[in-house]
mmCIF file with all atom_site columns, C-alpha atoms in Angstrom:
data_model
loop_
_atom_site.group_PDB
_atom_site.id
_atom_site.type_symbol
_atom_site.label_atom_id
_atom_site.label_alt_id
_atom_site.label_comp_id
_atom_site.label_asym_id
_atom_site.label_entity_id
_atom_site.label_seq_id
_atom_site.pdbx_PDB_ins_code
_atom_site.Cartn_x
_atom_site.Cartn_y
_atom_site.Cartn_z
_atom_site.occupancy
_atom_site.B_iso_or_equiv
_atom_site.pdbx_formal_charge
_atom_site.auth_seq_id
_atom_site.auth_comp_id
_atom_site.auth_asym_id
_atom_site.auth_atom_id
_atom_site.pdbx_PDB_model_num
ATOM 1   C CA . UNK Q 1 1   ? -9.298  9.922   7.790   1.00 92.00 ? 1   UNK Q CA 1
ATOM 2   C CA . UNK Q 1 2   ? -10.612 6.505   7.794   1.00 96.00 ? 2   UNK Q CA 1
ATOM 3   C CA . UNK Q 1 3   ? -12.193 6.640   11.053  1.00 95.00 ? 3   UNK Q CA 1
ATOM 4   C CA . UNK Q 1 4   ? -13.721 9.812   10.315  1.00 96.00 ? 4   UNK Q CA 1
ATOM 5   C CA . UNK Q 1 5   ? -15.585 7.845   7.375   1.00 96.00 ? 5   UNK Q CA 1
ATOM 6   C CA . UNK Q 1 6   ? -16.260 5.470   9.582   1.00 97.00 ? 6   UNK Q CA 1
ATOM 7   C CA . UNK Q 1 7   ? -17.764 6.913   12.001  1.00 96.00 ? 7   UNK Q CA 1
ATOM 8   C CA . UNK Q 1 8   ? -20.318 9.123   9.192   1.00 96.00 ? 8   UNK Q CA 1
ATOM 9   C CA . UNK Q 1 9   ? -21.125 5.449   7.643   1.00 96.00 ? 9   UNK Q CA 1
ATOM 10  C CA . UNK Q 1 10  ? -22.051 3.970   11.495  1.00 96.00 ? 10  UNK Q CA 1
ATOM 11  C CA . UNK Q 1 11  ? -24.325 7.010   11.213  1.00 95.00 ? 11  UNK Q CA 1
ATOM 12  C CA . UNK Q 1 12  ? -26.318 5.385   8.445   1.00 92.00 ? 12  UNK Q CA 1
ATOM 13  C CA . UNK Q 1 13  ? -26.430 2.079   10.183  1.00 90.00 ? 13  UNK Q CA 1
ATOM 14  C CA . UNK Q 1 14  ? -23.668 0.321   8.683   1.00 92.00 ? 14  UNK Q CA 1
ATOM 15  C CA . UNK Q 1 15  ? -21.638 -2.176  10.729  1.00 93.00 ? 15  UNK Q CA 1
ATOM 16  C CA . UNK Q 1 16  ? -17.814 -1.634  11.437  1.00 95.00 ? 16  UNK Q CA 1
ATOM 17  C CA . UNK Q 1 17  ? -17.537 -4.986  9.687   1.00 92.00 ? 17  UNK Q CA 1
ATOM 18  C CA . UNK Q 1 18  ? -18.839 -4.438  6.377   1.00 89.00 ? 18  UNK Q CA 1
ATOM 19  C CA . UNK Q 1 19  ? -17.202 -1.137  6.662   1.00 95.00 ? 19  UNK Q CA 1
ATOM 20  C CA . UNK Q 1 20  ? -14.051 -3.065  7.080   1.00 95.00 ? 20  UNK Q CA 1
ATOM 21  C CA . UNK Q 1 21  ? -14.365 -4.973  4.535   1.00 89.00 ? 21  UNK Q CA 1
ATOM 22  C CA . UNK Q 1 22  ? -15.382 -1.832  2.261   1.00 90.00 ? 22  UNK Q CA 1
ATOM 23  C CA . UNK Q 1 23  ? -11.749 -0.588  3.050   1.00 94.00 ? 23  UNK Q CA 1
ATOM 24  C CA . UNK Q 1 24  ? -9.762  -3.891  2.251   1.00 90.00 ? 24  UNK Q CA 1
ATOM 25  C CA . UNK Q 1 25  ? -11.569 -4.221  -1.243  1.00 85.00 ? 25  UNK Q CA 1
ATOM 26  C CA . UNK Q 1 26  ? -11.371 -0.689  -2.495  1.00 89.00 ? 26  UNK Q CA 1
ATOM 27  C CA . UNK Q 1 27  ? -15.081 0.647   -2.365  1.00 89.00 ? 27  UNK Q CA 1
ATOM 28  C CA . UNK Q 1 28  ? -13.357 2.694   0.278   1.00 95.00 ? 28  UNK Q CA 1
ATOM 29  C CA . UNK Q 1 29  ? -9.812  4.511   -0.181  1.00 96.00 ? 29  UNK Q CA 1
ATOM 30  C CA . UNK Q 1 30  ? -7.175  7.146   0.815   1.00 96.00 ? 30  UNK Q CA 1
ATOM 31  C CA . UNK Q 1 31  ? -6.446  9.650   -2.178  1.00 96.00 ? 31  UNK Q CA 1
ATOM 32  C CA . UNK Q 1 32  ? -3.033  10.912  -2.672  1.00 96.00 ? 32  UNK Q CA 1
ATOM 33  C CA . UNK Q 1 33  ? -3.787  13.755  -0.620  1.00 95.00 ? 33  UNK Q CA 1
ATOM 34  C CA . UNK Q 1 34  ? -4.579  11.183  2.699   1.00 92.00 ? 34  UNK Q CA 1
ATOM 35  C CA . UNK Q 1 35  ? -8.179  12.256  2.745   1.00 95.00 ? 35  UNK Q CA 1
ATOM 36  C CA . UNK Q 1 36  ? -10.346 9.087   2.481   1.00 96.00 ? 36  UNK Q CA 1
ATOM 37  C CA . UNK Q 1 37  ? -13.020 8.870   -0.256  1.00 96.00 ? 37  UNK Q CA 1
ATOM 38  C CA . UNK Q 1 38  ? -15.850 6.587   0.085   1.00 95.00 ? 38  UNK Q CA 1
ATOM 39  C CA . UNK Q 1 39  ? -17.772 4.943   -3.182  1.00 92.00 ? 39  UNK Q CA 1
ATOM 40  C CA . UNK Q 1 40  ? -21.143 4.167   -0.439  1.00 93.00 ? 40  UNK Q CA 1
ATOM 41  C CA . UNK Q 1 41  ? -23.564 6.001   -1.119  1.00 93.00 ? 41  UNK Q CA 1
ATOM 42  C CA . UNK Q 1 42  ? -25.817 6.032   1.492   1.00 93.00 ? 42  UNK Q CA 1
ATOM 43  C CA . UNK Q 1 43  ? -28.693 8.320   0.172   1.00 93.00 ? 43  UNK Q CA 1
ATOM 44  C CA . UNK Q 1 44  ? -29.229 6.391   -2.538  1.00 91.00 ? 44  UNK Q CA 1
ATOM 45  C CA . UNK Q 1 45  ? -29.401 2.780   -0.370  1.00 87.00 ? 45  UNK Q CA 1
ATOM 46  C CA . UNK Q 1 46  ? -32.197 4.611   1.216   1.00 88.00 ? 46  UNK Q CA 1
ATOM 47  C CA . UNK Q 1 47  ? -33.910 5.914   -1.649  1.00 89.00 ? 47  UNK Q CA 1
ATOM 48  C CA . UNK Q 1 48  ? -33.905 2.159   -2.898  1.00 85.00 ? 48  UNK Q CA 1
ATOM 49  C CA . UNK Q 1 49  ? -35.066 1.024   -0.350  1.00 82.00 ? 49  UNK Q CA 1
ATOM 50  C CA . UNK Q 1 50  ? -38.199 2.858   0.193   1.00 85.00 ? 50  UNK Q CA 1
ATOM 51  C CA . UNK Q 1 51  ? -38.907 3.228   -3.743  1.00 83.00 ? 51  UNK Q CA 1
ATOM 52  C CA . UNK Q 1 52  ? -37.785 -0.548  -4.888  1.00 80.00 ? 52  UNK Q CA 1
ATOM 53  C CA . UNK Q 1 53  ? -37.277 -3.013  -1.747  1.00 79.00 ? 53  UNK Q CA 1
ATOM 54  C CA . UNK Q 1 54  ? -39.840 -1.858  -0.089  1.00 79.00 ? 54  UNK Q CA 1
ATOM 55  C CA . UNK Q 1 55  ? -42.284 -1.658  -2.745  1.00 84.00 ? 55  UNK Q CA 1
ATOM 56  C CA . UNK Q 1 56  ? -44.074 -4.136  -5.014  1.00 89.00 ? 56  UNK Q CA 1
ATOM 57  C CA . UNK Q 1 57  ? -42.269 -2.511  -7.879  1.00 86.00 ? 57  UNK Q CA 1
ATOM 58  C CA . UNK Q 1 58  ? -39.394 -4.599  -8.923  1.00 86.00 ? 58  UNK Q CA 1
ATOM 59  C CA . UNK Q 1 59  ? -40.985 -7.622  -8.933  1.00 89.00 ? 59  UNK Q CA 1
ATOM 60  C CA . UNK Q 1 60  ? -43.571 -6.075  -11.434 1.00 92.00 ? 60  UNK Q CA 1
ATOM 61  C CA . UNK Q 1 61  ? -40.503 -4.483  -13.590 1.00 91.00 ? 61  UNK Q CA 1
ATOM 62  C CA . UNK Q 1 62  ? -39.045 -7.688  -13.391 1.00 93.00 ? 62  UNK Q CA 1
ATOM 63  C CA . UNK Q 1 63  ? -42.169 -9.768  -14.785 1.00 95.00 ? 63  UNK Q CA 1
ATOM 64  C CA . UNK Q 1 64  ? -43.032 -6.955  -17.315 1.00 96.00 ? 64  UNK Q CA 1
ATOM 65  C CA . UNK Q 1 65  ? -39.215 -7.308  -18.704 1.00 95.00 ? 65  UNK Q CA 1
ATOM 66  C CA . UNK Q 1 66  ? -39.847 -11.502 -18.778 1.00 96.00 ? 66  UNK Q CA 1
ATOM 67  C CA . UNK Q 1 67  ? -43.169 -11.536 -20.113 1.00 96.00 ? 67  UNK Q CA 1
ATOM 68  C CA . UNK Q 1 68  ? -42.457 -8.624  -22.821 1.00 97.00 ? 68  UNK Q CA 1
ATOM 69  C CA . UNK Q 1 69  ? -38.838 -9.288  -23.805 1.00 96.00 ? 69  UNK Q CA 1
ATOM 70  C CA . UNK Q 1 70  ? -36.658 -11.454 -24.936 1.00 94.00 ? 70  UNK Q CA 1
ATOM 71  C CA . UNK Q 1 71  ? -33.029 -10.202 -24.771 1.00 96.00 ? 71  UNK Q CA 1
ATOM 72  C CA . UNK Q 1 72  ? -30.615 -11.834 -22.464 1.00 95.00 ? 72  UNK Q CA 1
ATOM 73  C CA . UNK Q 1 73  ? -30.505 -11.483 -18.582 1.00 95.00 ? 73  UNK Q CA 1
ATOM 74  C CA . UNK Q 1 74  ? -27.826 -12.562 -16.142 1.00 95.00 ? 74  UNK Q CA 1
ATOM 75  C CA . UNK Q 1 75  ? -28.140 -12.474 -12.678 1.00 94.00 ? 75  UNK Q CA 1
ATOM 76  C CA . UNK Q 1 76  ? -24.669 -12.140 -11.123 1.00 92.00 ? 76  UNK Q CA 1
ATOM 77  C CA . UNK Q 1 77  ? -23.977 -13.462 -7.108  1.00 93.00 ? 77  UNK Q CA 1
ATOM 78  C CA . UNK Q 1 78  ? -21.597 -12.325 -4.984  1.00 90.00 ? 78  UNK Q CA 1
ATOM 79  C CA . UNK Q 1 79  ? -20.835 -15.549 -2.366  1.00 88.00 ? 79  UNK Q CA 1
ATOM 80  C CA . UNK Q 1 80  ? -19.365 -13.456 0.495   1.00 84.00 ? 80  UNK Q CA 1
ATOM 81  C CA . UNK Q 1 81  ? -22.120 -10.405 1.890   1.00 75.00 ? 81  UNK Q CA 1
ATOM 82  C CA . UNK Q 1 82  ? -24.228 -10.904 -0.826  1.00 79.00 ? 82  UNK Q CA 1
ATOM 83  C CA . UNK Q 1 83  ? -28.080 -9.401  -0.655  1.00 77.00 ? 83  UNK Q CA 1
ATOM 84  C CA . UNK Q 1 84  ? -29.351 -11.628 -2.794  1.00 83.00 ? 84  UNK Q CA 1
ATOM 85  C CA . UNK Q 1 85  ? -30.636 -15.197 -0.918  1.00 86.00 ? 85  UNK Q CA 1
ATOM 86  C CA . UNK Q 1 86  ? -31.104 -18.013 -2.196  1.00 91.00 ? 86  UNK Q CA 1
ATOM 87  C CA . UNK Q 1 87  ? -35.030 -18.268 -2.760  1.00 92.00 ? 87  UNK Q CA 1
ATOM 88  C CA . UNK Q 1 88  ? -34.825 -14.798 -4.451  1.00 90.00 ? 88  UNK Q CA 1
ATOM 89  C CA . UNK Q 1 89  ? -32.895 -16.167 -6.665  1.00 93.00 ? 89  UNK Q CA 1
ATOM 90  C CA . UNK Q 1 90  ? -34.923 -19.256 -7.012  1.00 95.00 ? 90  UNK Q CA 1
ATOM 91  C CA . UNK Q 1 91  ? -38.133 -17.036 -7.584  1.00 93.00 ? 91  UNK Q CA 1
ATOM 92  C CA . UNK Q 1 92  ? -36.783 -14.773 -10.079 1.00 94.00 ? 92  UNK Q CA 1
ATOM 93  C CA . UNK Q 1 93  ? -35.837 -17.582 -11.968 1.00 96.00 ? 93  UNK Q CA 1
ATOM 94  C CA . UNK Q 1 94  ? -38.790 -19.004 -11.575 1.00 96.00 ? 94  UNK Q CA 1
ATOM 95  C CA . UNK Q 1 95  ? -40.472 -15.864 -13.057 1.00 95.00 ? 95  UNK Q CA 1
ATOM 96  C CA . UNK Q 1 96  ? -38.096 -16.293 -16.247 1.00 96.00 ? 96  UNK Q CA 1
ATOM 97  C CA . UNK Q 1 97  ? -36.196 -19.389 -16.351 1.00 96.00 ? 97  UNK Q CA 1
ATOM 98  C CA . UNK Q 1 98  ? -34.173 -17.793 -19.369 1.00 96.00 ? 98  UNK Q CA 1
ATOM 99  C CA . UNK Q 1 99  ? -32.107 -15.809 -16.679 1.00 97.00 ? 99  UNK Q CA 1
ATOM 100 C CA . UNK Q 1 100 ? -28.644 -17.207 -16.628 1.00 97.00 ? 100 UNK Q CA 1
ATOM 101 C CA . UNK Q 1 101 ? -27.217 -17.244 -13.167 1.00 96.00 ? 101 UNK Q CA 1
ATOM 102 C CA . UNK Q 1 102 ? -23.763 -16.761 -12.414 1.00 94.00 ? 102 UNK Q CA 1
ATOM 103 C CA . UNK Q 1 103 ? -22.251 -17.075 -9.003  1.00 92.00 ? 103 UNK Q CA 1
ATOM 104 C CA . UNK Q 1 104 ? -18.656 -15.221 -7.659  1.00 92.00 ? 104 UNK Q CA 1
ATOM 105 C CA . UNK Q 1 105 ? -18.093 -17.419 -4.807  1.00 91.00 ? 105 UNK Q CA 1
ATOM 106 C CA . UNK Q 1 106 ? -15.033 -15.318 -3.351  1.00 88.00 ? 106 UNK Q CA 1
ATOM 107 C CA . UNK Q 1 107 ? -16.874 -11.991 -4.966  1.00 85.00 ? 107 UNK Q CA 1
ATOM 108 C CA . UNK Q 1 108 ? -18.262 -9.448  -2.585  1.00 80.00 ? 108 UNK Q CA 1
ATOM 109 C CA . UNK Q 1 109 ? -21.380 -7.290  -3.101  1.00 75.00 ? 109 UNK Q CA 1
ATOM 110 C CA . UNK Q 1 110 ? -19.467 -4.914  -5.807  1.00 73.00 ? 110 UNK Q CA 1
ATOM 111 C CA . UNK Q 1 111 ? -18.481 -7.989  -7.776  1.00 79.00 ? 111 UNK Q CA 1
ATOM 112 C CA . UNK Q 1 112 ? -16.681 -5.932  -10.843 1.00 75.00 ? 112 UNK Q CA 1
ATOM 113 C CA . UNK Q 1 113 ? -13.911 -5.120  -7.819  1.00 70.00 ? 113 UNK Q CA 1
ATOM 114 C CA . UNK Q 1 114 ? -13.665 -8.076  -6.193  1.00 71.00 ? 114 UNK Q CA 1
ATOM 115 C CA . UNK Q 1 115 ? -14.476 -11.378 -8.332  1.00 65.00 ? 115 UNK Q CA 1
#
């Protein structure tokens, strides 16, 4: 049941809030059969974490793709919980000003589901 999930996502640190809020938009749902599937993955939030986030690594990714390419790049913003502030988004464009920026004001984190 939901609370169930709930309870195994707490475990991973997240918030009742944002958990919340995973429920109302879809990212997590009953299935026919009244168990509750969730679409977080929390695993992989830590492996990206410690191999991206906290690593020099996707800022140098992200220079090698503006310095060595020149196909098109959009950088999409959710408005509401979005993990993506401001000034990062002011220093990647900054890296390559060719990166269209589109914001989702009333889009959540998983913008395809909720923009």
């Amino acid at each position: 049941d939901f609370e169930t999930c709930k309870r195994a996502l707490n475990s991973f640190g997240y918030e009742n809030g944002r958990i919340d809020g995973w429920w109302a938009t879809g990212r997590i749902f009953a299935l026919p059969n009244g168990d509750v599937w969730s679409n977080i993955n929390p695993l992989a939030r830590n492996l990206a974490i410690q191999r991206i986030l906290a690593t020099k690594q996707a800022g140098l990714s992200f220079r090698s793709i503006a310095e060595n390419h020149d196909f098109p790049v959009h950088l999409l913003v959710a408005g509401k919980g979005s993990v993506c502030a401001e000034s990062s988004v002011a220093e990647m464009k900054s890296i390559m000003p060719r990166m269209q920026v589109e914001q989702y004001p009333s889009g959540y984190h998983s913008i395809h589901n909720t923009a």
